[in-house]
N, CA, C and O atoms as a Tinker XYZ file with bonds, in Angstrom:
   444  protein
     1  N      0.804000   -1.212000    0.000000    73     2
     2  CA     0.000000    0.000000    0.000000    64     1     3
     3  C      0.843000    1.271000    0.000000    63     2     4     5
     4  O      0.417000    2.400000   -0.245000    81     3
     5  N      1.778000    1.022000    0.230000    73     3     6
     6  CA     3.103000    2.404000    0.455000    64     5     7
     7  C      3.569000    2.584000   -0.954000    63     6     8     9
     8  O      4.449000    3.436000   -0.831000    81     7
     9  N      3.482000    2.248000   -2.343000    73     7    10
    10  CA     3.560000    2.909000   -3.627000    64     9    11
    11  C      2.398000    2.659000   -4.531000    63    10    12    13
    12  O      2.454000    2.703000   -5.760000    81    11
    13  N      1.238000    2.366000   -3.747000    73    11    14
    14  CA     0.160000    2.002000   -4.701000    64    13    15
    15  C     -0.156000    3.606000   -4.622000    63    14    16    17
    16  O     -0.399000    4.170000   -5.689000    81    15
    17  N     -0.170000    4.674000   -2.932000    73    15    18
    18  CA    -0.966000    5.752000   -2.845000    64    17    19
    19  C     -0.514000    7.130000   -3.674000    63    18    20    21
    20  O     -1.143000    8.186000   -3.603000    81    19
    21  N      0.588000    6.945000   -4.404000    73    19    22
    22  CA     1.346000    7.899000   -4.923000    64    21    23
    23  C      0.743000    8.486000   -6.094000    63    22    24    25
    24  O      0.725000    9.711000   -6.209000    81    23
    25  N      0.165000    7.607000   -7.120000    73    23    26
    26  CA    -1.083000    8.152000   -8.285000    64    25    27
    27  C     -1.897000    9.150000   -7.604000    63    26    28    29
    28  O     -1.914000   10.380000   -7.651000    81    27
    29  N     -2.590000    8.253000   -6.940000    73    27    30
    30  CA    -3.632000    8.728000   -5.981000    64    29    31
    31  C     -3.935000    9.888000   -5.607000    63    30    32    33
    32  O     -4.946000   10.503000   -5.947000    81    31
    33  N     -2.895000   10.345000   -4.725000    73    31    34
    34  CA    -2.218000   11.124000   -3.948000    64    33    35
    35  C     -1.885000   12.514000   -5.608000    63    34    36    37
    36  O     -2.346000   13.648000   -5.479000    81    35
    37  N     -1.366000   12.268000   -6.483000    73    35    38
    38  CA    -0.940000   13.215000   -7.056000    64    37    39
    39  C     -1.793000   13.565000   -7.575000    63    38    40    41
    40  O     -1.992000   14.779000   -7.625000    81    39
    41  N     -2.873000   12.458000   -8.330000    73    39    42
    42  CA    -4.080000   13.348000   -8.622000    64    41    43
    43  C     -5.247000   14.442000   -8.160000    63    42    44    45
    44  O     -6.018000   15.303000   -8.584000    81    43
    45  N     -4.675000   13.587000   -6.682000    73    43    46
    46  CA    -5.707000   14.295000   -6.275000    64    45    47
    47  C     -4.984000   15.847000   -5.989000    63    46    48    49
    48  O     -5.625000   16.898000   -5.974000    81    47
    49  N     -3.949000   15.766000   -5.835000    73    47    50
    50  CA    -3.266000   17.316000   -5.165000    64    49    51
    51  C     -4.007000   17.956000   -6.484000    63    50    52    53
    52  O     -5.081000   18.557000   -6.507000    81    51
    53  N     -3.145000   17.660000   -7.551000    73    51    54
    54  CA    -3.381000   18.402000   -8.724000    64    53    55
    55  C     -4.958000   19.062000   -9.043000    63    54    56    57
    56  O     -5.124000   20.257000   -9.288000    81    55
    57  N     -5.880000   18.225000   -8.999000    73    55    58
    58  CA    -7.379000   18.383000   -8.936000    64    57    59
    59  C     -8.247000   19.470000   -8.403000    63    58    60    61
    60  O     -9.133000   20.247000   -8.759000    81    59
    61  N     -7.140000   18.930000   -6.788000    73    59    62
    62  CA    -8.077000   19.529000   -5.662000    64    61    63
    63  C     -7.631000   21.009000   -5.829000    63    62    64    65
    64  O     -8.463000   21.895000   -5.627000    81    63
    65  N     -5.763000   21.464000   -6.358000    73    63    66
    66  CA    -5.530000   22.911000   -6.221000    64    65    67
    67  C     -5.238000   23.231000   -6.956000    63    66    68    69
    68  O     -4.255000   23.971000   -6.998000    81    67
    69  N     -6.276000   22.676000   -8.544000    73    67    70
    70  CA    -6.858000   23.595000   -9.602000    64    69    71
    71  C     -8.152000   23.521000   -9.822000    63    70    72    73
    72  O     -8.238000   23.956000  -10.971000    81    71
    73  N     -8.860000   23.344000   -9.592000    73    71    74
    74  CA   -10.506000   22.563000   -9.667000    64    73    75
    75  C    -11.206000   22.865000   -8.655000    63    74    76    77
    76  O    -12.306000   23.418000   -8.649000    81    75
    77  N    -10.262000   22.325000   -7.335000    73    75    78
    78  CA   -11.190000   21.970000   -6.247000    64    77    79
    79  C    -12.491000   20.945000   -5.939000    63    78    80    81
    80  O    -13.475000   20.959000   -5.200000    81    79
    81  N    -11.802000   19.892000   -7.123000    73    79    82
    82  CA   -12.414000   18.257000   -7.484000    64    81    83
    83  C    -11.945000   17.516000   -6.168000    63    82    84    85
    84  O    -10.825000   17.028000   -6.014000    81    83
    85  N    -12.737000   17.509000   -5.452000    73    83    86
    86  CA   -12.146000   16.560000   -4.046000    64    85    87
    87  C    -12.393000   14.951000   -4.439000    63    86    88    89
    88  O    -12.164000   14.018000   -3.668000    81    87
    89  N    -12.883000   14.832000   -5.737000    73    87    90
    90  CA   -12.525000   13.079000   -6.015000    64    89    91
    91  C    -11.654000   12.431000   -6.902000    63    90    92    93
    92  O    -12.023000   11.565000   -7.695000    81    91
    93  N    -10.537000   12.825000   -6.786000    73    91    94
    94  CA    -9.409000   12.594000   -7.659000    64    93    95
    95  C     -8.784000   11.460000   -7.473000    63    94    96    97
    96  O     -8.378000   10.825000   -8.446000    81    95
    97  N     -8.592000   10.994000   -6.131000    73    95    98
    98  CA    -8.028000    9.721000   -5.957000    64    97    99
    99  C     -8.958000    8.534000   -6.075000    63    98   100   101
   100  O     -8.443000    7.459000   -6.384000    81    99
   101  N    -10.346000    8.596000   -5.854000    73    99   102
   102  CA   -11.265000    7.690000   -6.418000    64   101   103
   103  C    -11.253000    7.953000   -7.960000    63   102   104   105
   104  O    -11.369000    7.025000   -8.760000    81   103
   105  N    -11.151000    8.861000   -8.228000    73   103   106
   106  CA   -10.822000    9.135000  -10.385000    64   105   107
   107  C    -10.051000    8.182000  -10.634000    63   106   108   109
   108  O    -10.418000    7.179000  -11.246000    81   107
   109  N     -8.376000    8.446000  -10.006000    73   107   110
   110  CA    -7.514000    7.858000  -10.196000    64   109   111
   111  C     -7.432000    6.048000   -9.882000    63   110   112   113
   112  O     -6.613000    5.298000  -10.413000    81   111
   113  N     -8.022000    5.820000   -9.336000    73   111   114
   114  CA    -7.899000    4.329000   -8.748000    64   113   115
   115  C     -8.828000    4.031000   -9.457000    63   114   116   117
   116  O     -8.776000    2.804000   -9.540000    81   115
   117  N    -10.031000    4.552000  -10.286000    73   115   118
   118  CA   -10.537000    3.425000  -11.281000    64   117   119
   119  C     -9.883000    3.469000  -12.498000    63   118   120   121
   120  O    -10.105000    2.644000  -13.384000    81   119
   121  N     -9.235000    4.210000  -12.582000    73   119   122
   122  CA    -8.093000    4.116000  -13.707000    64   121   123
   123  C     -7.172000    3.236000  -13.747000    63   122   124   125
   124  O     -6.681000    2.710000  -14.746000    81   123
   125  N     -6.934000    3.071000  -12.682000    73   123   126
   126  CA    -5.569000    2.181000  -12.159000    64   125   127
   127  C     -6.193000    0.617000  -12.176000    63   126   128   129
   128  O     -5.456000   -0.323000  -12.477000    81   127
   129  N     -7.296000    0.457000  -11.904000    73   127   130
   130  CA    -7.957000   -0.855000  -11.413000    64   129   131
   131  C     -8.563000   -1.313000  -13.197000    63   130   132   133
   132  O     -8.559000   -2.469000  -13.620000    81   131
   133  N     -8.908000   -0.420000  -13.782000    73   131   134
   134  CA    -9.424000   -0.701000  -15.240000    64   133   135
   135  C     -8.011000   -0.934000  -15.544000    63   134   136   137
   136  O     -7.972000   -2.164000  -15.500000    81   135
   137  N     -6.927000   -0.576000  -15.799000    73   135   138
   138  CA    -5.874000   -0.828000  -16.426000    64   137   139
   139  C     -5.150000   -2.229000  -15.837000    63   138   140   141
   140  O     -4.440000   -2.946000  -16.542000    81   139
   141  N     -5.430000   -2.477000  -14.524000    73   139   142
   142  CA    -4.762000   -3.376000  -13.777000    64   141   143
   143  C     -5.457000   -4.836000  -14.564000    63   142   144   145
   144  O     -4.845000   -5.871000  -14.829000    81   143
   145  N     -7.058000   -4.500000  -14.851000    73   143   146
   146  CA    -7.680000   -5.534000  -14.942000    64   145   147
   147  C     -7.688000   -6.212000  -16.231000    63   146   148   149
   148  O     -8.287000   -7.231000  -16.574000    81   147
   149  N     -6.836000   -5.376000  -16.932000    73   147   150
   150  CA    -6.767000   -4.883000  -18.630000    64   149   151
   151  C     -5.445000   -6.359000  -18.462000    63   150   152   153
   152  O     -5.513000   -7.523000  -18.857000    81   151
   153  N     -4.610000   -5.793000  -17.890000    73   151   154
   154  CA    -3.391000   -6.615000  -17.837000    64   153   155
   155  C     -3.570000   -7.710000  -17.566000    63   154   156   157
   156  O     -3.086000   -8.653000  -18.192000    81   155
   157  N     -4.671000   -7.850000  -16.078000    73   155   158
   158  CA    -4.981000   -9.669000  -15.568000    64   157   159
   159  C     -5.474000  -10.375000  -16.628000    63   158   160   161
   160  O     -5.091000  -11.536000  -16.774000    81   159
   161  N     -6.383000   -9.813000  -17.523000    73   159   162
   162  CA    -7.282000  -10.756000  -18.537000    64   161   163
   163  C     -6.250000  -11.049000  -19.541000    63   162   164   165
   164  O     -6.286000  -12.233000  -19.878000    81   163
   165  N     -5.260000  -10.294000  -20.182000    73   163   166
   166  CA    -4.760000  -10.490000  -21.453000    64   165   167
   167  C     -3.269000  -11.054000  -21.478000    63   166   168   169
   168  O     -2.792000  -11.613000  -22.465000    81   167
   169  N     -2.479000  -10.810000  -20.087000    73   167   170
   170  CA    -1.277000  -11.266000  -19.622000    64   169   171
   171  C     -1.275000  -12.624000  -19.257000    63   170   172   173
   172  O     -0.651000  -13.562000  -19.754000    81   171
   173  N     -2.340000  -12.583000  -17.987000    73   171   174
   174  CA    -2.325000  -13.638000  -17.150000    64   173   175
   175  C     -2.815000  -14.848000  -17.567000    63   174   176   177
   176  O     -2.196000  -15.911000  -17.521000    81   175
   177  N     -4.538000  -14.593000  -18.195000    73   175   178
   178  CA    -5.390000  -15.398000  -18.743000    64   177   179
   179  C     -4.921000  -15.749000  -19.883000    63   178   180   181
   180  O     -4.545000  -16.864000  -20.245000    81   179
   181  N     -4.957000  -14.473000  -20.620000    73   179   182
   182  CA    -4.639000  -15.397000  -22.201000    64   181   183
   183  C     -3.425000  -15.648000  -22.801000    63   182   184   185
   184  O     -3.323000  -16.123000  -23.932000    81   183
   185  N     -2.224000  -15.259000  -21.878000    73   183   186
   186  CA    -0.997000  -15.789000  -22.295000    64   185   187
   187  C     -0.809000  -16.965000  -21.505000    63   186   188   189
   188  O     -0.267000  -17.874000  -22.135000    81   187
   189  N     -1.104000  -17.232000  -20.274000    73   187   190
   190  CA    -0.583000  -18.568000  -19.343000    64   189   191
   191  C     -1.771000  -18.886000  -19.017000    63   190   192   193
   192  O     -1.756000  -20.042000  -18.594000    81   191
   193  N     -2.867000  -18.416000  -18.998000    73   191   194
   194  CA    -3.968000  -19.309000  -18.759000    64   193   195
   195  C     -4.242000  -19.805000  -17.058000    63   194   196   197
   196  O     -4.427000  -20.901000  -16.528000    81   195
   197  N     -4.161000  -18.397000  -16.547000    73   195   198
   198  CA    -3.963000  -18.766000  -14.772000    64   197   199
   199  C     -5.684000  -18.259000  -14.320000    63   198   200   201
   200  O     -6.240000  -17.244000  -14.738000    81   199
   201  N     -6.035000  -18.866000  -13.758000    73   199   202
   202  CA    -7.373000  -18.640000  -13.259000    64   201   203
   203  C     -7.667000  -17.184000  -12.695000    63   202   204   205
   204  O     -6.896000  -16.705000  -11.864000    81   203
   205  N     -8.846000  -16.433000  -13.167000    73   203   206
   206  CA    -8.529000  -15.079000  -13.188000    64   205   207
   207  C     -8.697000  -14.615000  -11.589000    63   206   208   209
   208  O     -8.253000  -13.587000  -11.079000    81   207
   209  N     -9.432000  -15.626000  -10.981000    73   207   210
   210  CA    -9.992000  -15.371000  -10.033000    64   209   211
   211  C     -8.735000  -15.684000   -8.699000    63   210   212   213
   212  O     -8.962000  -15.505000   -7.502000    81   211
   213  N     -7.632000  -16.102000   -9.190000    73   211   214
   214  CA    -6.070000  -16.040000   -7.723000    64   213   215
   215  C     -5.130000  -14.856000   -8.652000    63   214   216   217
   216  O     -3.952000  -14.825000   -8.294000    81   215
   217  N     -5.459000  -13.979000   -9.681000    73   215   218
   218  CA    -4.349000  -12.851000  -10.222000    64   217   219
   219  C     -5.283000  -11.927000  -10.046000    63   218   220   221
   220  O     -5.161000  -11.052000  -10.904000    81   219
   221  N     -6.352000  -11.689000   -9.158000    73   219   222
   222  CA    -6.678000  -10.489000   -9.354000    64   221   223
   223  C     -5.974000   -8.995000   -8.438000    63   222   224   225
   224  O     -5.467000   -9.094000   -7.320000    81   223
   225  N     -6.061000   -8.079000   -8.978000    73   223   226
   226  CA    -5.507000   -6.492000   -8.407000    64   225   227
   227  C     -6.120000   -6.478000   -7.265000    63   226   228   229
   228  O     -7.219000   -6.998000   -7.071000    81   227
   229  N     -5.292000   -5.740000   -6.229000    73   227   230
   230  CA    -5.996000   -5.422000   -5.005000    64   229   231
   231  C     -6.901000   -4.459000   -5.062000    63   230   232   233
   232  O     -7.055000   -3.770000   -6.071000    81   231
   233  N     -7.560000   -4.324000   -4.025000    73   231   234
   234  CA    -8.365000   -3.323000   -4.435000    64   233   235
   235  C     -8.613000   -1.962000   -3.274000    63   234   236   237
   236  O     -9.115000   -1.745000   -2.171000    81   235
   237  N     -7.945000   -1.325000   -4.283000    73   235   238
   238  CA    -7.643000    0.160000   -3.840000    64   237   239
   239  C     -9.034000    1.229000   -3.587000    63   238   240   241
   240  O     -8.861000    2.392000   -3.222000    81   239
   241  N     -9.960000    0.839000   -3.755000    73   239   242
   242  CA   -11.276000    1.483000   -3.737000    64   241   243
   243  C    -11.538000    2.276000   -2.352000    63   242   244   245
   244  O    -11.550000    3.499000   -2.217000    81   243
   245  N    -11.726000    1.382000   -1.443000    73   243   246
   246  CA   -12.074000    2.015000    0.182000    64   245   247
   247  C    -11.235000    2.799000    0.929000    63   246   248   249
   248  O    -11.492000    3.238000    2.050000    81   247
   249  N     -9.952000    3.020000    0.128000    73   247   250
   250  CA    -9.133000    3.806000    0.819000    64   249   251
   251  C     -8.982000    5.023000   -0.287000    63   250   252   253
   252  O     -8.502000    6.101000    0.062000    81   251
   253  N     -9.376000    4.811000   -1.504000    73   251   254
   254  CA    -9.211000    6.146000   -2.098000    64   253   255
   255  C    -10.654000    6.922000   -1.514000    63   254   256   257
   256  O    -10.736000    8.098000   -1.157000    81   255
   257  N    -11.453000    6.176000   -1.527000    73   255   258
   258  CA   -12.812000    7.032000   -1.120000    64   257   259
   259  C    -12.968000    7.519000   -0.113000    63   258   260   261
   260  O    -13.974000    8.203000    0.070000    81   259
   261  N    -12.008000    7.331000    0.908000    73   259   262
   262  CA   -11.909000    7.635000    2.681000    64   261   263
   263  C    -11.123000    9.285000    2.550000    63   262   264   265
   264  O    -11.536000   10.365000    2.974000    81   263
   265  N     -9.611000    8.890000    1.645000    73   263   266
   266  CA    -8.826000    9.967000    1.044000    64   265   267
   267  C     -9.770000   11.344000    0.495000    63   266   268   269
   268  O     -9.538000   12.477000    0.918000    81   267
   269  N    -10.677000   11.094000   -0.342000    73   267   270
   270  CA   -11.629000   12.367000   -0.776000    64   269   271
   271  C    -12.501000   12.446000    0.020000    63   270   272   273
   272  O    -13.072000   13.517000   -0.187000    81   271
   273  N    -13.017000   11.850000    0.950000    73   271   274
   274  CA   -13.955000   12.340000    1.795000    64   273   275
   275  C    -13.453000   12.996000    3.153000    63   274   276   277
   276  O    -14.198000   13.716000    3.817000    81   275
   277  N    -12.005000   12.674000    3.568000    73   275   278
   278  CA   -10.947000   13.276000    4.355000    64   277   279
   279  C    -10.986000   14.509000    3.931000    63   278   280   281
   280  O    -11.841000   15.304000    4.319000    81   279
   281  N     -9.900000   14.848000    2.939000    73   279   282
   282  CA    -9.800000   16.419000    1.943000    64   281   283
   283  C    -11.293000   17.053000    1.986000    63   282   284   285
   284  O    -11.515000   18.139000    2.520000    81   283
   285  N    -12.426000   16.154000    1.285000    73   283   286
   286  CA   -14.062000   17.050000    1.918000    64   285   287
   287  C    -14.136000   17.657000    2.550000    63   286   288   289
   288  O    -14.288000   18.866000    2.375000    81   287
   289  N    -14.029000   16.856000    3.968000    73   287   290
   290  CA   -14.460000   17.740000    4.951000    64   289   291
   291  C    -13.327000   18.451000    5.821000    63   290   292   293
   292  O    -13.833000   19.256000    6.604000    81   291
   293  N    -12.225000   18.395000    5.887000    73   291   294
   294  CA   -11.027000   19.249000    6.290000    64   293   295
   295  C    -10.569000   20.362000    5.150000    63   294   296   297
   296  O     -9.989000   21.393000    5.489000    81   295
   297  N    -10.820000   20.121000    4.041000    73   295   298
   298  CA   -10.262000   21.117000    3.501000    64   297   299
   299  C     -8.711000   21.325000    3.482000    63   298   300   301
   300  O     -8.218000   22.250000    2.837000    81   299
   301  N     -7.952000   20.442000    4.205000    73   299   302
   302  CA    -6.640000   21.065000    4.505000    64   301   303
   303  C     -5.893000   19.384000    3.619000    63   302   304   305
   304  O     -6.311000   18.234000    3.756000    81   303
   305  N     -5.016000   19.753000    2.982000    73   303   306
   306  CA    -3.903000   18.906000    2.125000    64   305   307
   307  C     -2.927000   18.400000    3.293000    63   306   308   309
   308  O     -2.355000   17.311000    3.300000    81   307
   309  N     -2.864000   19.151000    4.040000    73   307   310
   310  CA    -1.739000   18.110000    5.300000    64   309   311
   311  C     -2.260000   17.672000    6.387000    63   310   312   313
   312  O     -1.519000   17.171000    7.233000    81   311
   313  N     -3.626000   17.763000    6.597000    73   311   314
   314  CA    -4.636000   16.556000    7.161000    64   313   315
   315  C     -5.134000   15.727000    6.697000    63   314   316   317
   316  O     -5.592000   14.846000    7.423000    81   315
   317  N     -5.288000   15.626000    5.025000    73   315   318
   318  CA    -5.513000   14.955000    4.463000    64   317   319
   319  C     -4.145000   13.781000    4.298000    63   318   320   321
   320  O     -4.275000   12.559000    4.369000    81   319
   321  N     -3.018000   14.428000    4.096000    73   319   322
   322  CA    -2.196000   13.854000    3.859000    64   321   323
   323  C     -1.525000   12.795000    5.148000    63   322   324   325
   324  O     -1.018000   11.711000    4.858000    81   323
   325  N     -1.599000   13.213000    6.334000    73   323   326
   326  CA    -1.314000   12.628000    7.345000    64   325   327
   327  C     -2.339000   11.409000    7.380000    63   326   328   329
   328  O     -2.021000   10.269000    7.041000    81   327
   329  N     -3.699000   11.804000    7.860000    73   327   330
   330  CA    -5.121000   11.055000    8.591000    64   329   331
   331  C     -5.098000   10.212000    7.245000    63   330   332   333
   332  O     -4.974000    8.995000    7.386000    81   331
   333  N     -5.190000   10.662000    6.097000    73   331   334
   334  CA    -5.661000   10.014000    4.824000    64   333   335
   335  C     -4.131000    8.908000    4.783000    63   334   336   337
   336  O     -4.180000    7.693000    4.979000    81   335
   337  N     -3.529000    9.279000    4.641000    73   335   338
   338  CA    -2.300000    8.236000    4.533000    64   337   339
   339  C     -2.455000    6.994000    5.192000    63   338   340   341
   340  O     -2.414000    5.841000    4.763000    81   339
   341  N     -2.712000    7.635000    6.739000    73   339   342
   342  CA    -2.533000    6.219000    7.574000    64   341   343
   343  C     -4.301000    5.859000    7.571000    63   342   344   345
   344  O     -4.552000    5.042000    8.457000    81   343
   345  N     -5.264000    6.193000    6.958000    73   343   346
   346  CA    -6.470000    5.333000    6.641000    64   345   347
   347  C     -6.163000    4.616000    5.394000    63   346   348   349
   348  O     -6.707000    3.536000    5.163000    81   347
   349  N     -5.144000    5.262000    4.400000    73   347   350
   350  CA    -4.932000    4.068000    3.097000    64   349   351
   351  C     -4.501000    2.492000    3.476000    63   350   352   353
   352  O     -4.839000    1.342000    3.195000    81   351
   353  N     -3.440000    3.274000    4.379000    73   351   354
   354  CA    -2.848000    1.970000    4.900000    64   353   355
   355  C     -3.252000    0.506000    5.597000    63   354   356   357
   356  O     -2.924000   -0.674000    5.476000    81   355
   357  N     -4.375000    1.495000    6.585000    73   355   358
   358  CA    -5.203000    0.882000    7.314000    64   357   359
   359  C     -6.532000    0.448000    6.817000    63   358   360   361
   360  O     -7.089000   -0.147000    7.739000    81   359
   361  N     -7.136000    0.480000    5.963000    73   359   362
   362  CA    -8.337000   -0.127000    5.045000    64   361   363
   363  C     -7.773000   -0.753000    4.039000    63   362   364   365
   364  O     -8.513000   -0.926000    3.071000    81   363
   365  N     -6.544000   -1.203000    3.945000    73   363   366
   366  CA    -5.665000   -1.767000    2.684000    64   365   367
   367  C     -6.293000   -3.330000    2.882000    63   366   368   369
   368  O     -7.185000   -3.586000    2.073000    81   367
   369  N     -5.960000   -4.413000    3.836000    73   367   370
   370  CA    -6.010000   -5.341000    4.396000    64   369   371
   371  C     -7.640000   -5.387000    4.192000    63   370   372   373
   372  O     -8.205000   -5.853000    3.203000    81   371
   373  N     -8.456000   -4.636000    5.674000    73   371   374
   374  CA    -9.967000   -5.209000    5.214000    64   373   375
   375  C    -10.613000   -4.923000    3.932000    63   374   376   377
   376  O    -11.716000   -5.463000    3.843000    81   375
   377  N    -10.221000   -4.162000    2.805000    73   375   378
   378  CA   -10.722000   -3.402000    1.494000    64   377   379
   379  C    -10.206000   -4.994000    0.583000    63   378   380   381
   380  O    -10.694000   -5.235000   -0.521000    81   379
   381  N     -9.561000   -5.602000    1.002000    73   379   382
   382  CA    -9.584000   -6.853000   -0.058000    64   381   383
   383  C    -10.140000   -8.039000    0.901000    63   382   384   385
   384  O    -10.790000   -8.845000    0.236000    81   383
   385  N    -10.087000   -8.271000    1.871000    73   383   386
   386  CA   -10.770000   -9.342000    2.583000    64   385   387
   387  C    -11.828000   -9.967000    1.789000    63   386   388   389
   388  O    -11.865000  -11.192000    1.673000    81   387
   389  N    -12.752000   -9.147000    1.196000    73   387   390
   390  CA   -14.026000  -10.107000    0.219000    64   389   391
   391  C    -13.839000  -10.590000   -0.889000    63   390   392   393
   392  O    -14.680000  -11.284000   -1.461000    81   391
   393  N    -12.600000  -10.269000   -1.403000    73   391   394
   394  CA   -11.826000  -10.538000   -2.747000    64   393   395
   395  C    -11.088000  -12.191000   -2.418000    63   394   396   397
   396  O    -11.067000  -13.098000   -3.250000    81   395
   397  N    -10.471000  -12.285000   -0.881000    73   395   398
   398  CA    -9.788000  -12.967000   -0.575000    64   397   399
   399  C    -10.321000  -14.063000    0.018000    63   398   400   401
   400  O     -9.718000  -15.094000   -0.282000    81   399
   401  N    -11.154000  -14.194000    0.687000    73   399   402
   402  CA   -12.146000  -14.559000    1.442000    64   401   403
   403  C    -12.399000  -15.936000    1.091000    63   402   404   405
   404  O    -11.916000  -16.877000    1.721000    81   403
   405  N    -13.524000  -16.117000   -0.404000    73   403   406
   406  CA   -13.253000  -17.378000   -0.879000    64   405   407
   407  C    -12.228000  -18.311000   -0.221000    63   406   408   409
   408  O    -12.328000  -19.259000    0.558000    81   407
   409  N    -10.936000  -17.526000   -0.984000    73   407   410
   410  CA    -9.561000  -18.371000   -1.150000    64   409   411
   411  C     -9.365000  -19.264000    0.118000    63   410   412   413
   412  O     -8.794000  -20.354000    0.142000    81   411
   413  N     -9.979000  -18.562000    1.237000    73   411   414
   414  CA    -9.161000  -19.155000    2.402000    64   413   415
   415  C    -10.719000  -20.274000    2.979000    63   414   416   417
   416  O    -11.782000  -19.966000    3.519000    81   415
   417  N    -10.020000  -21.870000    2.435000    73   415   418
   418  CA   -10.646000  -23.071000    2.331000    64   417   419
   419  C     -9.678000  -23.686000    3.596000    63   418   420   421
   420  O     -8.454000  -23.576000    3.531000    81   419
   421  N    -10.567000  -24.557000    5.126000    73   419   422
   422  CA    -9.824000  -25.721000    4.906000    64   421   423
   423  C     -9.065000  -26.362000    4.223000    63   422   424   425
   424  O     -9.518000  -26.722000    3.137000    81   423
   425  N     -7.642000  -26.755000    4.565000    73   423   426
   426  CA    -7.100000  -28.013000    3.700000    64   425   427
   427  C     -7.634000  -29.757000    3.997000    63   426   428   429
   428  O     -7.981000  -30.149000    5.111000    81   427
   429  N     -7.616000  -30.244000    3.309000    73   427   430
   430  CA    -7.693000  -31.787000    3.760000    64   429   431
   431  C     -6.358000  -32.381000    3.284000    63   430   432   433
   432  O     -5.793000  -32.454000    2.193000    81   431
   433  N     -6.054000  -32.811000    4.651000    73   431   434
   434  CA    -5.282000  -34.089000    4.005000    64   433   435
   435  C     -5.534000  -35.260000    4.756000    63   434   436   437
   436  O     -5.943000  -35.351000    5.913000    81   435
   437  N     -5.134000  -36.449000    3.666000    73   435   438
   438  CA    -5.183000  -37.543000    4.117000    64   437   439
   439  C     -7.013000  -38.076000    3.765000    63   438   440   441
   440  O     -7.546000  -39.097000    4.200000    81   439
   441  N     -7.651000  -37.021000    2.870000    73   439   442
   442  CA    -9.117000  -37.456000    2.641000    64   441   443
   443  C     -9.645000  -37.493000    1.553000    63   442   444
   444  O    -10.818000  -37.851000    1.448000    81   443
């Protein structure tokens, strides 16, 4: 999560202090996630043929949307940048849990 927030993060500066678009890092992360997903289908799938569903992108969603709703209501770029940082970090883990979730099966052995 420590070089995923850097897009993010720049779009949104840029946005927010010419525009004053406080959703730049949710802009940016479906950009990132359409392109990511661009790569899983055509790299992963149709060159090696790996099940799409163990290569998928993390998902950066709940922490970019925490990030613009931070900047919302503070208004301030270095509260955003502090509070918003360590909420990227910290919604990184549960923001894919339902992605991951499936995956984690009992093993059997010996049955």
């Amino acid at each position: 999560p420590t070089v995923s927030i850097t897009f993010p993060a720049a779009v949104q500066a840029v946005l927010w202090w010419r525009y004053r678009i406080a959703w730049g890092a949710t802009l940016c992360v479906l950009g990132l996630l359409l392109g990511e997903w661009i790569n899983r289908y055509f790299n992963f799938w149709g060159w090696t043929y790996f099940p799409v569903n163990f290569v998928f992108p993390s998902n950066l969603m709940p922490g970019a949307i925490v990030l613009d709703v931070i900047l919302m209501l503070s208004n301030s770029m270095t509260l955003t940048a502090v509070v918003g940082g360590l909420a990227w970090g910290l919604l990184f883990y549960p923001g894919n849990w339902p992605i991951i979730a499936p995956l984690h099966v009992p093993v059997e052995y010996n049955g």
